[in-house]
Amino acid sequence: MKNSGVKKQPGCSWVEGKNGISTFLVGDKSHPRSKEIYYLLGRLMEMIKSIVPQIDFALHDVGEEEKSNILGDHSEKLALAYGLLIAPKGGVIRVTKNLRVCEDCHSAFSFISKVVEREIVLRDSSRFHRFKEGVCSCGGYW
């Protein structure tokens, strides 16, 4: 791809709140509340650590531990954590992603919806996913 000048579109996710739309990239730390976002995301990952990161989806030439860290910082997870911080208690969290959600993030969203007892709607490039009580509306066909 590099030799032919083709560039891969970076994964980008966004969530809308009272103060407008917040956009996140993989590993993004530019948001003014990034410390809170990463703290909450870390807590959520601890709560659902029964799922093992599916490192096959981290398509980077790095070690296994680094692949796991990269998956933890996917843009949709950052957007979800921010959405949980800003949404009214009990409100639906709505995240949009410009690419297809990976299997690791899909599994994480399912578990997180159960742990936080919230409905999460994720719109990726293929479809809407509605996560509620640990189950996705796509039935695992994502």
Backbone as CSV, one residue per row, in Angstrom:
resi,resn,N_x,N_y,N_z,CA_x,CA_y,CA_z,C_x,C_y,C_z
1,MET,0.825,-1.195,0.000,0.000,0.000,0.000,0.868,1.257,0.000
2,LYS,1.952,1.239,0.770,2.817,2.415,0.827,3.409,2.741,-0.534
3,ASN,3.849,1.708,-1.237,4.492,1.916,-2.535,3.538,2.476,-3.579
4,SER,2.259,2.131,-3.468,1.297,2.604,-4.459,0.647,3.928,-4.065
5,GLY,1.014,4.460,-2.893,0.470,5.748,-2.461,-0.905,5.675,-1.831
6,VAL,-1.384,4.460,-1.580,-2.700,4.284,-0.962,-2.552,4.427,0.544
7,LYS,-3.422,5.197,1.150,-3.393,5.380,2.600,-4.667,4.818,3.212
8,LYS,-4.494,4.162,4.336,-5.636,3.610,5.060,-6.304,4.733,5.854
9,GLN,-7.618,4.754,5.816,-8.372,5.747,6.564,-8.265,5.419,8.051
10,PRO,-7.887,6.387,8.895,-7.767,6.095,10.322,-9.140,5.885,10.959
11,GLY,-9.181,4.994,11.944,-10.420,4.779,12.685,-10.754,6.021,13.491
12,CYS,-12.001,6.413,13.433,-12.451,7.624,14.109,-13.856,7.366,14.654
13,SER,-14.076,7.763,15.890,-15.404,7.606,16.490,-15.816,8.912,17.131
14,TRP,-17.112,9.127,17.232,-17.580,10.343,17.863,-18.849,10.071,18.655
15,VAL,-19.069,10.965,19.603,-20.234,10.904,20.475,-20.701,12.340,20.680
16,GLU,-22.008,12.520,20.732,-22.559,13.866,20.869,-23.046,14.094,22.289
17,GLY,-22.728,15.258,22.811,-23.180,15.670,24.143,-23.791,17.053,24.080
18,LYS,-24.097,17.606,25.236,-24.699,18.945,25.307,-23.824,20.006,24.648
19,ASN,-22.508,19.828,24.758,-21.576,20.832,24.244,-21.074,20.530,22.840
20,GLY,-21.786,19.675,22.118,-21.397,19.373,20.746,-20.851,17.970,20.588
21,ILE,-20.158,17.761,19.492,-19.632,16.441,19.144,-18.169,16.349,19.557
22,SER,-17.817,15.242,20.197,-16.416,14.962,20.537,-15.954,13.797,19.685
23,THR,-14.788,13.963,19.069,-14.236,12.985,18.149,-12.979,12.370,18.752
24,PHE,-12.804,11.062,18.505,-11.667,10.330,19.056,-10.995,9.500,17.975
25,LEU,-9.670,9.436,18.027,-8.870,8.560,17.187,-8.270,7.481,18.086
26,VAL,-7.644,6.472,17.510,-6.991,5.432,18.301,-5.918,6.070,19.185
27,GLY,-5.941,5.742,20.474,-4.928,6.239,21.402,-4.977,7.735,21.640
28,ASP,-6.079,8.356,21.315,-6.233,9.809,21.396,-6.166,10.289,22.846
29,LYS,-5.298,11.259,23.088,-5.195,11.863,24.418,-5.362,13.380,24.332
30,SER,-5.937,13.852,23.232,-6.064,15.284,23.009,-7.305,15.899,23.654
31,HIS,-8.253,15.072,24.074,-9.481,15.584,24.668,-9.177,16.206,26.034
32,PRO,-9.819,17.336,26.364,-9.570,17.975,27.660,-9.857,17.065,28.870
33,ARG,-10.716,16.076,28.685,-11.052,15.172,29.794,-10.425,13.789,29.610
34,SER,-9.315,13.733,28.866,-8.728,12.429,28.543,-8.300,11.651,29.784
35,LYS,-7.850,12.312,30.832,-7.483,11.581,32.056,-8.689,10.869,32.640
36,GLU,-9.823,11.553,32.687,-11.062,10.942,33.184,-11.515,9.804,32.265
37,ILE,-11.395,10.030,30.966,-11.814,9.032,29.973,-10.993,7.761,30.136
38,TYR,-9.663,7.902,30.210,-8.801,6.732,30.341,-8.973,6.054,31.699
39,TYR,-9.220,6.831,32.730,-9.459,6.231,34.051,-10.722,5.373,34.012
40,LEU,-11.817,5.931,33.481,-13.067,5.180,33.396,-12.907,3.963,32.492
41,LEU,-12.239,4.133,31.367,-12.034,3.003,30.454,-11.241,1.893,31.145
42,GLY,-10.236,2.265,31.910,-9.461,1.280,32.670,-10.323,0.529,33.669
43,ARG,-11.189,1.257,34.364,-12.103,0.619,35.319,-13.059,-0.327,34.618
44,LEU,-13.598,0.103,33.481,-14.509,-0.758,32.721,-13.809,-2.030,32.253
45,MET,-12.580,-1.885,31.767,-11.837,-3.050,31.294,-11.552,-4.019,32.444
46,GLU,-11.298,-3.482,33.633,-11.106,-4.348,34.806,-12.390,-5.108,35.124
47,MET,-13.523,-4.419,35.028,-14.814,-5.047,35.330,-15.136,-6.184,34.370
48,ILE,-14.665,-6.082,33.136,-15.024,-7.090,32.127,-13.820,-7.936,31.728
49,LYS,-12.803,-7.993,32.580,-11.590,-8.679,32.162,-11.760,-10.174,31.927
50,SER,-12.971,-10.667,32.094,-13.220,-12.065,31.748,-13.101,-12.270,30.239
51,ILE,-13.224,-11.172,29.468,-13.001,-11.317,28.033,-11.533,-11.037,27.762
52,VAL,-10.930,-11.892,27.018,-9.528,-11.742,26.655,-9.471,-10.911,25.386
53,PRO,-8.623,-9.873,25.347,-8.537,-9.091,24.113,-8.242,-9.998,22.926
54,GLN,-8.962,-9.795,21.858,-8.795,-10.618,20.663,-7.725,-9.977,19.795
55,ILE,-6.474,-10.302,20.143,-5.332,-9.613,19.549,-5.140,-9.888,18.072
56,ASP,-5.838,-10.860,17.518,-5.752,-11.101,16.070,-6.217,-9.887,15.283
57,PHE,-7.014,-9.026,15.933,-7.568,-7.872,15.243,-6.681,-6.639,15.337
58,ALA,-5.577,-6.735,16.099,-4.608,-5.644,16.155,-3.575,-5.932,15.072
59,LEU,-3.743,-5.341,13.935,-2.943,-5.679,12.757,-1.656,-4.868,12.690
60,HIS,-0.973,-4.787,13.804,0.264,-4.023,13.856,1.427,-4.979,14.082
61,ASP,2.594,-4.616,13.596,3.783,-5.446,13.744,4.448,-5.143,15.081
62,VAL,3.780,-5.536,16.175,4.281,-5.307,17.528,4.021,-6.559,18.356
63,GLY,4.547,-6.575,19.578,4.379,-7.720,20.461,2.954,-7.883,20.949
64,GLU,2.712,-9.046,21.562,1.355,-9.393,22.029,0.822,-8.386,23.057
65,GLU,1.657,-7.974,24.012,1.200,-7.035,25.044,0.835,-5.691,24.426
66,GLU,1.656,-5.229,23.493,1.382,-3.964,22.818,0.101,-4.050,21.994
67,LYS,-0.148,-5.200,21.335,-1.400,-5.380,20.588,-2.594,-5.240,21.517
68,SER,-2.492,-5.834,22.705,-3.570,-5.738,23.688,-3.802,-4.286,24.093
69,ASN,-2.716,-3.530,24.280,-2.833,-2.114,24.638,-3.470,-1.306,23.509
70,ILE,-3.104,-1.619,22.269,-3.672,-0.907,21.116,-5.185,-1.131,21.058
71,LEU,-5.619,-2.365,21.271,-7.060,-2.661,21.248,-7.783,-1.901,22.349
72,GLY,-7.147,-1.726,23.486,-7.765,-1.010,24.600,-7.992,0.457,24.305
73,ASP,-7.242,0.997,23.371,-7.331,2.420,23.042,-8.088,2.681,21.749
74,HIS,-8.858,1.719,21.268,-9.620,1.947,20.042,-10.564,3.130,20.225
75,SER,-10.772,3.860,19.157,-11.538,5.105,19.222,-12.955,4.913,19.753
76,GLU,-13.600,3.793,19.412,-14.974,3.590,19.867,-15.044,3.360,21.374
77,LYS,-14.011,2.751,21.944,-13.983,2.564,23.404,-13.785,3.901,24.106
78,LEU,-12.930,4.758,23.549,-12.732,6.086,24.118,-14.024,6.904,24.046
79,ALA,-14.697,6.838,22.896,-15.957,7.564,22.733,-17.010,7.040,23.706
80,LEU,-17.054,5.727,23.897,-18.012,5.144,24.842,-17.738,5.630,26.258
81,ALA,-16.478,5.614,26.683,-16.135,6.072,28.031,-16.543,7.533,28.212
82,TYR,-16.265,8.360,27.215,-16.670,9.763,27.306,-18.194,9.888,27.348
83,GLY,-18.875,9.103,26.534,-20.338,9.120,26.538,-20.895,8.761,27.909
84,LEU,-20.276,7.798,28.567,-20.719,7.426,29.917,-20.478,8.552,30.916
85,LEU,-19.418,9.318,30.699,-19.127,10.446,31.591,-20.133,11.583,31.434
86,ILE,-20.605,11.808,30.218,-21.423,13.006,29.968,-22.921,12.751,29.864
87,ALA,-23.320,11.526,29.596,-24.749,11.242,29.387,-25.494,11.236,30.714
88,PRO,-26.755,11.654,30.687,-27.553,11.595,31.901,-27.689,10.150,32.379
89,LYS,-27.771,9.983,33.681,-27.895,8.646,34.259,-29.077,7.912,33.632
90,GLY,-28.807,6.700,33.155,-29.848,5.894,32.534,-30.070,6.187,31.065
91,GLY,-29.444,7.234,30.542,-29.627,7.600,29.147,-28.891,6.664,28.203
92,VAL,-29.349,6.616,26.979,-28.728,5.793,25.944,-27.439,6.473,25.484
93,ILE,-26.386,5.676,25.326,-25.116,6.185,24.806,-25.095,5.881,23.314
94,ARG,-24.835,6.900,22.489,-24.806,6.725,21.037,-23.423,7.077,20.512
95,VAL,-22.767,6.076,19.924,-21.422,6.230,19.378,-21.484,5.945,17.879
96,THR,-20.757,6.725,17.103,-20.671,6.501,15.662,-19.209,6.262,15.309
97,LYS,-18.965,5.327,14.407,-17.608,4.999,13.966,-17.563,4.996,12.451
98,ASN,-16.471,5.517,11.888,-16.362,5.615,10.430,-16.003,4.293,9.761
99,LEU,-15.481,3.335,10.513,-15.116,2.027,9.972,-15.952,0.947,10.658
100,ARG,-15.758,-0.271,10.237,-16.450,-1.394,10.871,-15.842,-1.664,12.242
101,VAL,-16.666,-1.914,13.233,-16.186,-2.200,14.582,-15.474,-3.554,14.586
102,CYS,-14.363,-3.672,15.324,-13.654,-4.954,15.397,-14.349,-5.875,16.402
103,GLU,-14.031,-7.150,16.314,-14.679,-8.136,17.185,-14.378,-7.883,18.661
104,ASP,-13.161,-7.434,18.974,-12.804,-7.151,20.357,-13.677,-6.034,20.936
105,CYS,-13.838,-4.955,20.185,-14.663,-3.838,20.662,-16.132,-4.241,20.739
106,HIS,-16.589,-5.039,19.781,-17.967,-5.518,19.786,-18.241,-6.316,21.061
107,SER,-17.332,-7.216,21.412,-17.479,-8.013,22.637,-17.436,-7.114,23.869
108,ALA,-16.512,-6.160,23.867,-16.395,-5.252,25.007,-17.679,-4.449,25.197
109,PHE,-18.246,-3.934,24.120,-19.483,-3.158,24.219,-20.605,-4.019,24.798
110,SER,-20.663,-5.283,24.395,-21.695,-6.179,24.932,-21.556,-6.309,26.440
111,PHE,-20.346,-6.638,26.888,-20.117,-6.807,28.328,-20.331,-5.499,29.088
112,ILE,-19.859,-4.396,28.533,-19.992,-3.102,29.210,-21.459,-2.722,29.357
113,SER,-22.280,-3.000,28.340,-23.708,-2.669,28.439,-24.353,-3.383,29.618
114,LYS,-23.881,-4.578,29.907,-24.416,-5.334,31.044,-23.895,-4.777,32.364
115,VAL,-22.600,-4.500,32.429,-21.970,-4.016,33.658,-22.517,-2.652,34.079
116,VAL,-22.678,-1.738,33.121,-23.133,-0.384,33.467,-24.650,-0.247,33.406
117,GLU,-25.324,-1.330,32.998,-26.792,-1.347,32.894,-27.314,-0.165,32.078
118,ARG,-26.715,-0.022,30.893,-27.107,1.045,29.974,-27.260,0.472,28.579
119,GLU,-28.107,1.105,27.811,-28.220,0.769,26.400,-27.167,1.564,25.644
120,ILE,-26.478,0.890,24.740,-25.450,1.530,23.927,-25.790,1.266,22.466
121,VAL,-25.828,2.316,21.679,-26.063,2.183,20.250,-24.779,2.589,19.544
122,LEU,-24.269,1.681,18.741,-23.054,1.929,17.971,-23.394,1.842,16.494
123,ARG,-23.123,2.900,15.776,-23.311,2.910,14.321,-21.939,2.806,13.696
124,ASP,-21.671,1.697,13.010,-20.410,1.582,12.292,-20.692,1.689,10.791
125,SER,-19.701,1.411,9.979,-19.876,1.593,8.529,-20.815,0.567,7.910
126,SER,-21.152,-0.494,8.645,-22.020,-1.540,8.094,-23.443,-1.517,8.627
127,ARG,-23.598,-1.221,9.909,-24.941,-1.328,10.508,-25.003,-0.655,11.861
128,PHE,-26.208,-0.658,12.406,-26.425,-0.224,13.788,-26.293,-1.438,14.688
129,HIS,-25.662,-1.245,15.834,-25.576,-2.282,16.863,-26.226,-1.698,18.113
130,ARG,-27.194,-2.404,18.644,-27.861,-1.965,19.869,-27.510,-2.969,20.960
131,PHE,-26.694,-2.522,21.917,-26.255,-3.380,23.009,-27.119,-3.103,24.228
132,LYS,-27.707,-4.150,24.753,-28.542,-4.001,25.939,-28.447,-5.280,26.755
133,GLU,-28.149,-5.130,28.030,-28.051,-6.263,28.952,-27.096,-7.338,28.443
134,GLY,-26.017,-6.929,27.810,-24.993,-7.856,27.356,-25.237,-8.512,26.014
135,VAL,-26.271,-8.088,25.298,-26.615,-8.705,24.020,-26.677,-7.624,22.936
136,CYS,-26.192,-7.975,21.746,-26.250,-7.046,20.623,-27.383,-7.435,19.687
137,SER,-28.014,-6.425,19.130,-29.140,-6.651,18.207,-28.699,-7.376,16.936
138,CYS,-27.416,-7.361,16.612,-26.967,-8.030,15.390,-26.864,-9.548,15.592
139,GLY,-27.014,-10.002,16.828,-26.966,-11.437,17.100,-25.597,-12.047,16.829
140,GLY,-24.558,-11.232,16.921,-23.210,-11.742,16.682,-22.796,-11.701,15.222
141,TYR,-23.708,-11.280,14.344,-23.378,-11.124,12.933,-23.053,-9.653,12.733
142,TRP,-21.832,-9.350,12.923,-21.473,-7.950,12.834,-20.620,-7.726,11.655
